[in-house]
Amino acid sequence: MREVKMNQYQEHSANYKRLETDSLFVDFEQRAEFEGCIEKAFRFIHDEQLMNTALWKRFAAQFRDCIDSEKGAWRGEYWGKMMRGACFVYAYTRDDALYQILEATIEDLLTTQDGQGRISSFRPDRELFGWDLWCRKYVLLGMQYFMEISENEALNRRLVESMCRQVDYLIEKIGPEEGKKHIFETSQTWQGLNSSTILEPVVRLYSITGEKRYLAFAQYIVSCGGTALGNLIELALEDRLAPYQYPVTKAYEMMSFFEGVLEYYRVTGEEKYKRAVLNFGRRVMETDITIIGSAGCTHELLDHSRVRQSDPEALSGGVMQETCVTVTWMKFCYQLLLISGEAAFADCMEQSLYNAYLGAVNTGKALDQDTPQKEGYILEYLHFDSYSPLLPGTRGKRVGGLQQMKDGHYYGCCACIGAAGIGLAHKAAVLCSRDGVVLNFYIPGTIRTRTPEGTALRLNIATEYPADGAVRIAVMPEQEETFSLALRIPGWCKAASLWVNGEEEAVVCGYHTLTRRWKAGDTIQLRFEMETCAIRPVPYGRDTVNTEMDWKADRLSPKEIVESPENRLHIAFRRGPLILAADARTGVDPAQPVDPLTGGDGTVKLRLLPPGAVPFKTILAAALPLRDGRELILVDYASAGKTLREDSRMAAWLPVLSD
Ligand SMILES: [Zn+2]
């Protein structure tokens, strides 16, 4: 194990402005040892994906092969996206072998920088079109996040120099001046939104270097507003439309753009940008986030998913809820949590983590259903599945962002972004506030952090969460000290109880803050009532969504939608943070209508099943009582469907006979 000293808030780090703007902070030296489903996901991603040197070589080779230039594709995003996730995962595992692999691939990548400073998967004669800028963004972000885990000062200096040359080249070619390309002209899709997301690493490079030209370039991108069809920042400030009504509705790219706007707020301190980002985030939360914490029923577009997720009519594209959207939403909520200190954003992260996200981790190592139909692809399972079904269906329908590389292997956008999601479970589990620490996620294990005075603080968390609501926390400061310990009371929880050293306290919603003189051995006990609630679809009648894509004109046009009668004929169940699902492997047909025995208050009495009761691994398995006296077996959503085939056909929205 390797000790890393990471003071990422000092001057000339990408984060130092956050000391003035943010409410919560990351302890970059935090160490954790988790148990249970989160630990298992970390190990799978670390061992199977990030330690795979062939993948890193292949992704770096895209900057030599440059086959993205042929059709304006995005193979150049794979390296930086996975590097960001790898750095997040490394912050948890601190595995020296992983660090060596990452340093080696950074060196490999640096050799692809050409004489003009470009690191691009596009040839110079066919550059600045398609997804070129998007891919360059990920190269920059990969380098910036590597700097957060690297102690190699000489290498870090070379990375800064490399990034400056990369961005200087872009500034020379893109901008408002005569003879330069408008940023929207560097892409032919999504009205320039994908290119505009380069804002995020440009602002961070400004924080690292203090060079005004990067701030000026960021200012230019912000002034363009994200898309050629409308200024997204202005739309968010007006707060009249929901994001699914914006002129461009590509979910992942839009959230990425607003991540950049938030970074821009942090360096300028201009309040309106913070307001725009918070408005946007809250609107997405209200209108597009589904029960499993992802968004977008129409392929990868925001489309009022909150009401449409249970409507078979909405699923015309066949797939919904891209894993890139899940992870970007988690990252976005993480940023909103840091900036605002509002527990609701941690609630959102948890909802995505235990449901959509863990569901997408391809622990079954299964091939998707689509790629084997293609000719000439070297078949190898990908580490993340790309889309998450809610209505009766299967996982593994196809690979999002699928691209074949020169050596015959292929990869996808969602598989590359995945690692960042689990990394956030560690980063945000405990955060620092100005007067103490904030505990967001109840992951069993040990977390070592520091108090505001710098005293070492260990938190031992004993729990079966998310399968059970009893949590016991031993607070172990190295010496007695007065500080605040804020505990997140999950938004889904209607009744929570709390004891400090055996004495009960009345629980406050959101964060329950305990300020006292803590000494080693103080214990906190929490009990979150884990009742099982029935969730019914939200009737919507009719609506207009912006989902009709004309690829040639690069334009979305509005589509009138009418709620289908089937929409209301669905029911879903949530127990604590877990959404439940039917899985054909338990002998049920997930498309068969059910008649559950629900109480007048909308809750059901589940009978929990012992481990081994269903023939596959689950976080939770339970029997749902039906009105005819029989029972239906349900498991947690994330464990359902894992063969990516018909044999594990699944559904979270179960059909019912009447509403
Ligand atoms: Zn994707």
XYZ file of C-alpha atoms and ligand atoms in Angstrom:
660
model
C 0.000 0.000 0.000
C 1.182 3.437 -0.835
C 0.684 6.566 1.235
C -0.331 9.535 -0.836
C -0.436 13.042 0.485
C -3.088 14.897 -1.364
C -3.831 18.420 -0.435
C -5.976 19.193 -3.395
C -7.261 22.527 -2.146
C -3.952 24.361 -2.192
C -3.271 27.139 -4.647
C -2.594 25.982 -8.202
C -4.726 22.903 -7.777
C -7.879 22.480 -9.838
C -9.965 22.778 -6.672
C -8.564 25.661 -4.677
C -11.304 28.155 -5.509
C -13.750 25.747 -3.907
C -12.603 26.808 -0.466
C -14.519 30.052 -1.063
C -17.519 28.727 -2.965
C -18.362 25.276 -1.614
C -20.210 24.122 1.497
C -18.722 20.643 1.723
C -15.239 19.373 0.941
C -13.549 16.150 0.006
C -10.903 14.757 2.309
C -8.486 13.551 -0.354
C -6.499 11.674 2.278
C -9.554 9.784 3.480
C -9.085 6.030 3.733
C -11.891 3.554 3.787
C -12.334 -0.174 3.979
C -15.815 -1.117 2.936
C -17.669 -4.395 3.084
C -20.718 -5.725 1.297
C -22.048 -4.843 -2.151
C -20.029 -1.620 -2.528
C -16.751 -3.383 -1.758
C -17.659 -6.155 -4.219
C -18.313 -3.620 -6.985
C -15.014 -1.869 -6.259
C -13.115 -5.168 -6.488
C -14.802 -6.222 -9.700
C -14.101 -2.919 -11.451
C -10.567 -2.678 -10.077
C -9.504 -6.236 -10.855
C -11.364 -6.937 -14.075
C -11.383 -3.586 -15.826
C -8.793 -1.134 -14.502
C -5.934 -3.624 -14.097
C -6.379 -4.724 -17.718
C -3.278 -3.291 -19.426
C -4.488 -4.375 -22.870
C -7.432 -1.979 -22.542
C -5.213 0.963 -21.656
C -2.890 0.237 -24.593
C -5.814 -0.056 -26.957
C -7.398 3.206 -25.773
C -4.115 5.142 -26.043
C -3.596 3.690 -29.541
C -6.675 5.605 -30.730
C -4.539 8.753 -30.763
C -2.127 7.092 -33.209
C -4.674 5.260 -35.343
C -6.935 8.323 -35.677
C -9.801 6.382 -37.203
C -12.280 8.679 -35.485
C -11.535 11.174 -38.280
C -13.267 8.927 -40.809
C -16.796 9.401 -39.492
C -16.340 11.878 -36.674
C -16.598 9.228 -33.960
C -15.593 9.078 -30.282
C -13.007 6.347 -29.642
C -10.820 9.136 -28.287
C -13.083 9.508 -25.238
C -12.375 6.014 -23.906
C -8.936 6.693 -22.439
C -9.729 9.841 -20.453
C -13.090 8.641 -19.276
C -11.681 5.455 -17.860
C -8.677 7.338 -16.440
C -10.975 9.622 -14.457
C -12.837 6.619 -13.055
C -9.571 4.786 -12.375
C -8.263 7.732 -10.353
C -11.486 7.785 -8.301
C -11.201 4.039 -7.676
C -7.506 4.329 -6.825
C -8.369 6.900 -4.138
C -10.210 4.024 -2.456
C -8.048 0.976 -3.173
C -4.619 2.721 -3.009
C -3.315 -0.278 -4.864
C 0.239 0.313 -5.985
C -0.057 -2.056 -8.945
C -2.978 0.008 -10.284
C -1.012 3.200 -9.795
C 1.892 1.782 -11.824
C -0.470 0.869 -14.646
C -1.976 4.355 -14.661
C 1.397 6.054 -14.659
C 2.511 3.833 -17.545
C -0.551 4.673 -19.634
C -0.105 8.388 -18.901
C 3.451 8.088 -20.270
C 2.132 6.169 -23.261
C -0.456 8.848 -23.944
C 2.076 11.665 -23.702
C 4.004 10.085 -26.580
C 0.950 10.628 -28.811
C 1.153 14.435 -28.514
C 2.179 15.841 -31.879
C 4.470 18.762 -32.710
C 1.533 21.175 -32.641
C 0.474 20.113 -29.173
C -2.513 18.051 -30.244
C -3.581 14.837 -28.553
C -6.453 13.927 -30.792
C -8.028 10.835 -32.313
C -8.580 12.964 -35.436
C -5.969 13.563 -38.132
C -4.866 17.220 -38.522
C -6.530 17.451 -41.956
C -9.859 16.276 -40.547
C -9.907 17.714 -37.069
C -12.286 19.913 -35.058
C -15.368 18.131 -36.261
C -17.603 15.339 -34.999
C -16.640 14.318 -31.471
C -13.071 15.644 -31.621
C -13.475 18.328 -28.954
C -15.485 15.983 -26.761
C -12.651 13.433 -26.888
C -10.017 16.090 -26.206
C -12.035 17.098 -23.157
C -11.632 13.609 -21.783
C -7.880 13.591 -22.408
C -7.624 16.788 -20.357
C -9.894 15.504 -17.598
C -7.994 12.210 -17.434
C -4.735 14.098 -16.962
C -6.242 16.459 -14.391
C -7.653 13.627 -12.297
C -4.393 11.712 -12.531
C -2.669 14.723 -11.000
C -4.937 14.261 -7.964
C -3.423 10.851 -7.214
C 0.117 11.395 -8.472
C 2.994 12.373 -6.236
C 5.389 12.436 -9.162
C 6.010 16.189 -9.309
C 8.094 16.012 -12.467
C 5.374 14.064 -14.264
C 2.707 16.459 -12.998
C 4.668 19.381 -14.436
C 4.874 17.607 -17.785
C 1.129 17.028 -17.660
C 0.445 20.718 -17.055
C 2.755 21.608 -19.916
C 1.023 19.064 -22.152
C -2.438 20.377 -21.258
C -1.372 23.970 -21.913
C -0.145 23.013 -25.368
C -3.372 21.118 -26.077
C -5.598 24.017 -25.053
C -3.349 26.678 -26.607
C -3.809 24.891 -29.919
C -7.582 25.007 -29.510
C -7.513 28.700 -28.591
C -5.587 29.348 -31.776
C -8.271 27.656 -33.873
C -11.529 28.311 -32.032
C -13.028 31.589 -30.901
C -14.917 34.725 -31.906
C -12.045 36.262 -33.847
C -11.864 36.471 -37.644
C -10.471 33.315 -39.201
C -11.286 31.094 -36.249
C -13.986 28.455 -36.019
C -17.027 29.112 -33.856
C -17.174 26.443 -31.172
C -20.496 25.211 -32.576
C -18.831 24.632 -35.951
C -16.517 22.063 -34.384
C -19.344 19.560 -34.118
C -22.170 18.468 -36.389
C -24.310 16.940 -33.677
C -26.381 18.238 -30.792
C -25.946 21.821 -32.009
C -22.472 22.105 -30.550
C -23.417 20.950 -27.064
C -20.884 18.107 -27.046
C -18.030 20.469 -27.996
C -19.113 23.051 -25.407
C -18.498 20.565 -22.602
C -14.764 21.222 -22.964
C -15.542 24.135 -20.666
C -14.963 21.968 -17.567
C -11.274 21.061 -18.072
C -10.525 24.510 -19.509
C -11.715 26.184 -16.294
C -9.810 23.655 -14.217
C -6.673 24.333 -16.253
C -7.121 28.012 -15.449
C -7.249 27.151 -11.731
C -4.101 25.062 -12.057
C -2.072 27.600 -14.045
C -3.649 30.962 -13.261
C -3.202 31.786 -16.963
C -5.822 34.366 -17.945
C -6.090 33.106 -21.529
C -7.823 29.957 -20.272
C -10.339 31.996 -18.331
C -10.946 34.085 -21.464
C -11.511 30.938 -23.516
C -13.908 29.635 -20.857
C -15.690 33.001 -20.932
C -16.103 32.650 -24.694
C -17.612 29.151 -24.363
C -19.976 30.319 -21.616
C -21.034 33.339 -23.721
C -22.045 30.950 -26.525
C -24.492 29.272 -24.149
C -24.026 25.612 -24.985
C -26.095 25.201 -28.141
C -26.690 27.055 -31.400
C -30.446 26.829 -30.861
C -30.590 28.494 -27.471
C -28.536 29.627 -24.525
C -28.944 26.867 -21.951
C -27.600 29.007 -19.112
C -30.242 31.665 -19.821
C -32.940 28.990 -20.030
C -31.888 27.590 -16.669
C -31.837 31.072 -15.142
C -35.333 31.836 -16.454
C -36.405 28.464 -14.999
C -39.589 28.492 -17.052
C -38.930 25.326 -19.039
C -37.922 21.931 -17.770
C -34.729 20.623 -19.388
C -36.758 18.126 -21.446
C -38.321 21.165 -23.126
C -34.978 22.728 -24.073
C -34.095 22.889 -27.791
C -31.499 20.119 -27.300
C -32.304 17.307 -24.878
C -29.276 14.983 -25.007
C -29.096 14.125 -21.304
C -25.470 13.231 -20.715
C -23.952 16.062 -22.758
C -26.260 18.627 -21.169
C -25.363 17.582 -17.615
C -21.674 17.661 -18.590
C -22.047 21.186 -19.906
C -23.608 22.338 -16.629
C -20.769 20.679 -14.714
C -18.503 23.052 -16.646
C -20.745 26.015 -15.838
C -20.431 25.142 -12.147
C -16.639 25.140 -12.434
C -16.944 28.519 -14.126
C -18.977 29.801 -11.171
C -16.294 28.584 -8.806
C -13.565 30.657 -10.464
C -15.630 33.767 -11.196
C -17.829 33.808 -8.094
C -20.681 35.143 -10.243
C -23.806 33.997 -8.422
C -25.991 33.707 -11.503
C -24.016 30.726 -12.748
C -24.519 28.892 -9.481
C -28.222 29.698 -9.671
C -28.427 28.401 -13.233
C -26.755 25.125 -12.322
C -28.919 24.569 -9.242
C -32.088 25.433 -11.181
C -31.116 22.974 -13.888
C -30.287 20.219 -11.389
C -33.508 20.622 -9.430
C -35.596 20.631 -12.601
C -33.973 17.429 -13.839
C -34.598 15.875 -10.420
C -38.281 16.853 -10.530
C -39.039 15.949 -14.123
C -36.654 13.328 -15.441
C -35.250 11.143 -12.674
C -36.818 7.690 -12.544
C -37.346 5.382 -9.586
C -33.895 3.819 -10.079
C -32.074 7.153 -10.353
C -31.395 7.496 -14.049
C -33.129 9.488 -16.801
C -34.270 9.409 -20.389
C -36.844 6.931 -21.720
C -36.356 7.929 -25.349
C -32.960 6.398 -25.933
C -30.536 8.939 -24.391
C -32.748 12.031 -24.334
C -34.431 13.859 -21.480
C -38.132 13.345 -22.108
C -40.071 13.864 -18.858
C -39.039 10.403 -17.730
C -40.499 10.800 -14.269
C -44.000 10.444 -15.686
C -43.165 8.359 -18.747
C -40.984 5.658 -17.192
C -43.961 3.319 -16.722
C -45.560 4.003 -20.118
C -44.818 1.354 -22.776
C -45.556 4.045 -25.370
C -42.445 5.974 -24.320
C -40.185 3.050 -25.033
C -40.365 3.253 -28.803
C -36.574 3.340 -29.070
C -36.245 0.002 -27.299
C -33.654 1.129 -24.769
C -33.754 3.675 -21.982
C -31.620 5.173 -19.211
C -28.079 5.172 -20.543
C -25.408 4.286 -17.973
C -23.490 7.427 -19.025
C -26.559 9.373 -17.884
C -26.689 7.497 -14.557
C -23.032 8.164 -13.783
C -23.086 11.761 -15.006
C -26.180 12.408 -12.897
C -24.336 10.968 -9.869
C -21.323 13.174 -10.614
C -23.538 16.192 -11.129
C -25.390 15.590 -7.838
C -22.032 15.153 -6.118
C -21.010 18.613 -7.347
C -24.363 20.102 -6.307
C -23.952 18.479 -2.893
C -20.498 20.028 -2.486
C -21.676 23.446 -3.542
C -25.006 23.567 -1.682
C -24.609 21.176 1.253
C -28.191 19.989 0.601
C -28.870 16.397 1.634
C -31.343 15.946 -1.246
C -28.442 15.644 -3.683
C -26.867 12.884 -1.579
C -30.279 11.183 -1.604
C -30.164 11.259 -5.408
C -26.656 9.818 -5.478
C -27.730 6.984 -3.212
C -30.819 6.254 -5.293
C -28.682 5.923 -8.442
C -25.898 4.022 -6.712
C -27.921 1.153 -5.269
C -30.280 0.804 -8.209
C -29.380 1.956 -11.733
C -25.641 1.984 -11.128
C -25.021 -1.351 -9.388
C -27.504 -2.847 -11.840
C -25.262 -1.804 -14.728
C -22.081 -3.359 -13.331
C -21.695 -6.452 -15.490
C -20.686 -8.836 -12.703
C -22.167 -11.710 -14.706
C -19.482 -11.035 -17.379
C -22.150 -11.538 -20.016
C -22.012 -10.424 -23.646
C -24.659 -7.979 -24.781
C -27.240 -9.284 -27.257
C -26.368 -7.046 -30.183
C -22.617 -7.189 -30.760
C -22.454 -10.963 -31.426
C -24.691 -10.294 -34.470
C -22.051 -8.050 -35.988
C -19.365 -9.389 -38.245
C -15.670 -9.225 -37.491
C -15.894 -8.084 -33.873
C -13.623 -9.800 -31.368
C -16.148 -10.709 -28.712
C -15.295 -9.864 -25.122
C -17.738 -8.879 -22.411
C -17.779 -5.204 -21.388
C -17.584 -4.263 -17.722
C -20.775 -2.205 -17.689
C -24.114 -2.671 -19.334
C -25.390 0.392 -21.204
C -29.147 0.696 -20.637
C -31.441 -0.054 -17.711
C -34.945 -1.431 -18.337
C -37.867 -0.749 -16.008
C -40.784 -2.332 -17.892
C -40.661 -6.082 -18.615
C -37.515 -6.671 -20.674
C -33.875 -7.644 -20.545
C -30.609 -5.940 -19.834
C -27.829 -6.119 -22.411
C -29.888 -5.034 -25.428
C -26.958 -3.192 -26.965
C -23.718 -1.373 -26.278
C -23.998 2.410 -25.939
C -21.420 4.318 -27.972
C -20.158 1.096 -29.542
C -17.017 1.527 -31.643
C -14.744 -1.075 -33.086
C -11.038 -0.344 -32.964
C -8.323 -1.162 -35.439
C -7.351 -4.406 -33.712
C -10.891 -5.782 -33.996
C -11.773 -5.189 -30.347
C -14.605 -2.880 -29.372
C -15.695 -0.820 -26.411
C -18.455 1.601 -25.452
C -19.036 4.957 -23.783
C -20.902 3.523 -20.794
C -18.284 0.873 -20.064
C -15.664 3.625 -19.914
C -17.554 5.994 -17.642
C -18.597 3.290 -15.190
C -15.662 3.275 -12.773
C -16.283 6.914 -11.826
C -19.650 5.952 -10.312
C -18.333 3.560 -7.677
C -15.471 5.960 -6.967
C -18.052 8.548 -5.912
C -19.461 6.149 -3.310
C -16.127 6.482 -1.532
C -15.508 10.180 -2.214
C -18.895 11.291 -0.912
C -19.427 8.692 1.844
C -17.900 11.131 4.318
C -17.353 14.789 3.480
C -15.890 17.604 5.535
C -17.824 20.678 6.542
C -16.312 23.799 8.031
C -17.075 22.636 11.560
C -16.990 18.883 11.312
C -17.724 15.869 9.193
C -20.774 14.789 7.240
C -21.736 11.143 6.895
C -23.707 10.570 3.706
C -23.687 6.851 2.978
C -24.094 4.032 5.461
C -21.641 1.607 3.907
C -20.445 -1.035 6.358
C -16.745 -0.807 7.170
C -14.267 1.734 8.449
C -13.582 5.281 7.308
C -10.575 7.278 8.458
C -10.753 11.036 8.065
C -9.836 14.156 10.070
C -11.688 16.622 12.259
C -11.493 20.379 11.525
C -8.610 20.586 14.032
C -6.799 17.890 12.087
C -7.293 15.117 14.630
C -7.445 11.636 13.137
C -11.002 10.337 13.251
C -12.109 6.778 12.624
C -15.738 5.847 12.058
C -16.611 2.161 12.342
C -19.926 1.478 10.705
C -21.685 -1.809 11.394
C -24.818 -2.385 9.329
C -26.500 -4.558 6.713
C -27.638 -1.397 4.889
C -29.132 -1.138 2.260
C -30.844 -4.439 3.085
C -31.497 -3.421 6.686
C -32.073 -0.087 8.407
C -30.124 -0.652 11.640
C -26.804 1.229 11.694
C -24.303 1.321 14.534
C -21.479 3.854 14.318
C -18.501 3.891 16.664
C -16.906 7.352 16.698
C -13.171 7.081 17.380
C -11.306 10.423 17.441
C -7.645 10.095 18.356
C -8.258 12.601 21.128
C -11.311 14.283 22.631
C -12.535 17.199 20.574
C -15.649 19.247 19.980
C -16.903 19.078 16.399
C -20.109 18.455 14.528
C -21.027 15.136 13.011
C -23.872 15.445 10.532
C -25.790 12.295 9.640
C -27.854 12.113 6.477
C -31.394 11.018 7.251
C -32.416 9.514 3.901
C -35.254 11.358 2.175
C -37.102 8.076 1.572
C -37.260 7.348 5.297
C -40.538 8.284 6.981
C -39.511 7.207 10.481
C -35.970 7.269 11.798
C -34.721 6.854 15.353
C -31.389 7.936 16.735
C -29.503 7.217 19.953
C -26.205 8.739 21.056
C -24.506 6.623 23.727
C -27.887 5.036 24.375
C -29.849 8.290 24.722
C -32.572 8.869 22.190
C -32.801 12.152 20.259
C -35.610 13.511 18.119
C -34.501 13.156 14.493
C -34.231 16.139 12.151
C -34.814 15.594 8.404
C -32.028 16.151 5.895
C -28.883 16.314 7.949
C -29.168 15.608 11.648
C -26.197 17.406 13.162
C -24.665 16.283 16.449
C -22.295 18.864 17.893
C -20.573 17.711 21.038
C -17.275 16.827 22.602
C -16.576 13.463 20.989
C -14.360 10.868 22.594
C -13.231 7.446 21.443
C -15.941 4.839 21.905
C -18.942 7.152 21.586
C -21.606 5.286 19.708
C -24.466 6.349 17.512
C -27.296 4.010 16.700
C -29.665 4.738 13.886
C -32.767 2.924 12.845
C -34.336 3.707 9.515
C -37.799 2.185 9.202
C -37.570 0.038 6.077
C -41.176 -0.288 5.111
C -41.995 -1.358 1.596
C -43.966 1.229 -0.354
C -45.992 0.694 -3.467
C -45.209 3.295 -6.139
C -47.806 4.127 -8.774
C -47.223 5.818 -12.123
C -47.748 9.562 -12.380
C -50.664 10.200 -14.778
C -49.740 12.795 -17.396
C -52.512 12.817 -19.980
C -50.654 14.541 -22.751
C -47.410 16.401 -23.107
C -44.891 17.631 -25.654
C -41.386 16.233 -25.673
C -38.434 17.271 -27.783
C -37.352 13.900 -29.086
C -37.844 13.745 -32.854
C -34.336 13.729 -34.280
C -33.500 14.777 -37.817
C -29.852 13.712 -38.010
C -29.180 15.475 -41.309
C -30.364 18.835 -40.056
C -29.035 18.108 -36.550
C -32.323 19.229 -35.126
C -34.807 17.902 -32.629
C -38.431 18.700 -33.124
C -41.315 18.489 -30.692
C -43.495 15.413 -30.501
C -46.991 15.419 -29.050
C -47.433 12.485 -26.747
C -50.560 10.995 -25.247
C -50.443 8.809 -22.192
C -51.324 5.253 -23.097
C -54.037 3.513 -21.051
C -51.400 0.936 -20.032
C -49.306 3.542 -18.220
C -51.450 3.533 -15.107
C -51.623 -0.252 -15.070
C -48.278 -0.634 -13.351
C -46.931 -0.822 -9.853
C -43.415 -0.777 -8.408
C -42.048 -1.366 -4.924
C -39.361 0.352 -2.945
C -37.946 -0.943 0.315
C -35.627 1.580 1.922
C -33.294 2.765 -0.848
C -33.832 -0.371 -2.937
C -36.235 -0.649 -5.843
C -37.463 -4.223 -6.203
C -37.794 -6.211 -9.397
C -39.127 -9.511 -10.658
C -36.576 -11.787 -12.349
C -37.505 -14.792 -14.496
C -34.821 -16.884 -12.811
C -37.094 -17.183 -9.775
C -39.721 -18.861 -11.951
C -41.938 -15.824 -12.536
C -42.973 -14.133 -15.760
C -42.251 -10.425 -15.153
C -44.864 -9.453 -17.749
C -47.650 -11.334 -15.952
C -50.081 -8.939 -14.205
C -49.947 -9.071 -10.422
C -52.534 -8.295 -7.760
C -50.509 -7.398 -4.671
C -51.957 -7.225 -1.196
C -51.343 -3.583 -0.318
C -52.407 -1.855 2.867
C -54.524 1.303 2.917
C -51.391 3.417 3.454
C -49.779 2.078 0.269
C -47.335 -0.190 2.056
C -46.946 -3.934 1.714
C -45.703 -6.495 4.186
C -42.802 -8.289 2.556
C -41.508 -11.594 3.798
C -37.714 -11.450 3.622
C -36.103 -14.589 2.246
C -32.934 -16.113 3.657
C -29.701 -16.127 1.629
C -29.759 -18.883 -0.958
C -33.550 -18.738 -1.386
C -33.163 -17.561 -5.000
C -30.695 -19.157 -7.418
C -28.480 -16.059 -7.890
C -26.737 -13.428 -5.774
C -28.862 -10.602 -4.446
C -28.662 -7.751 -1.972
C -32.227 -8.559 -0.979
C -34.784 -11.230 -1.847
C -38.331 -11.153 -0.545
C -41.797 -12.566 -1.093
C -44.584 -10.129 -1.902
C -48.032 -11.279 -0.721
C -50.701 -11.380 -3.442
C -54.417 -11.017 -2.939
C -55.093 -14.625 -3.933
C -52.909 -15.897 -1.094
C -49.892 -16.706 -3.269
C -46.572 -14.863 -3.150
C -44.387 -13.235 -5.783
C -40.629 -13.326 -5.354
C -38.892 -9.985 -5.815
C -35.209 -9.095 -5.591
C -33.365 -5.792 -5.489
C -33.329 -4.141 -8.925
C -29.521 -4.137 -9.179
C -29.325 -7.926 -8.837
C -32.035 -8.638 -11.415
C -31.419 -9.397 -15.073
C -27.711 -10.023 -14.705
C -27.369 -12.661 -17.431
C -28.295 -9.928 -19.960
C -30.483 -12.558 -21.645
C -34.096 -13.759 -21.752
C -33.489 -16.251 -18.929
C -33.235 -13.305 -16.509
C -36.021 -11.240 -18.052
C -36.961 -8.639 -15.463
C -39.282 -5.771 -14.559
C -39.419 -3.086 -11.889
C -42.742 -1.721 -13.125
C -44.977 -4.756 -12.785
C -48.229 -4.843 -14.764
C -51.476 -4.797 -12.782
C -55.023 -5.528 -13.989
C -56.637 -2.301 -12.797
C -55.510 1.028 -11.436
Zn -22.881 5.709 -22.682
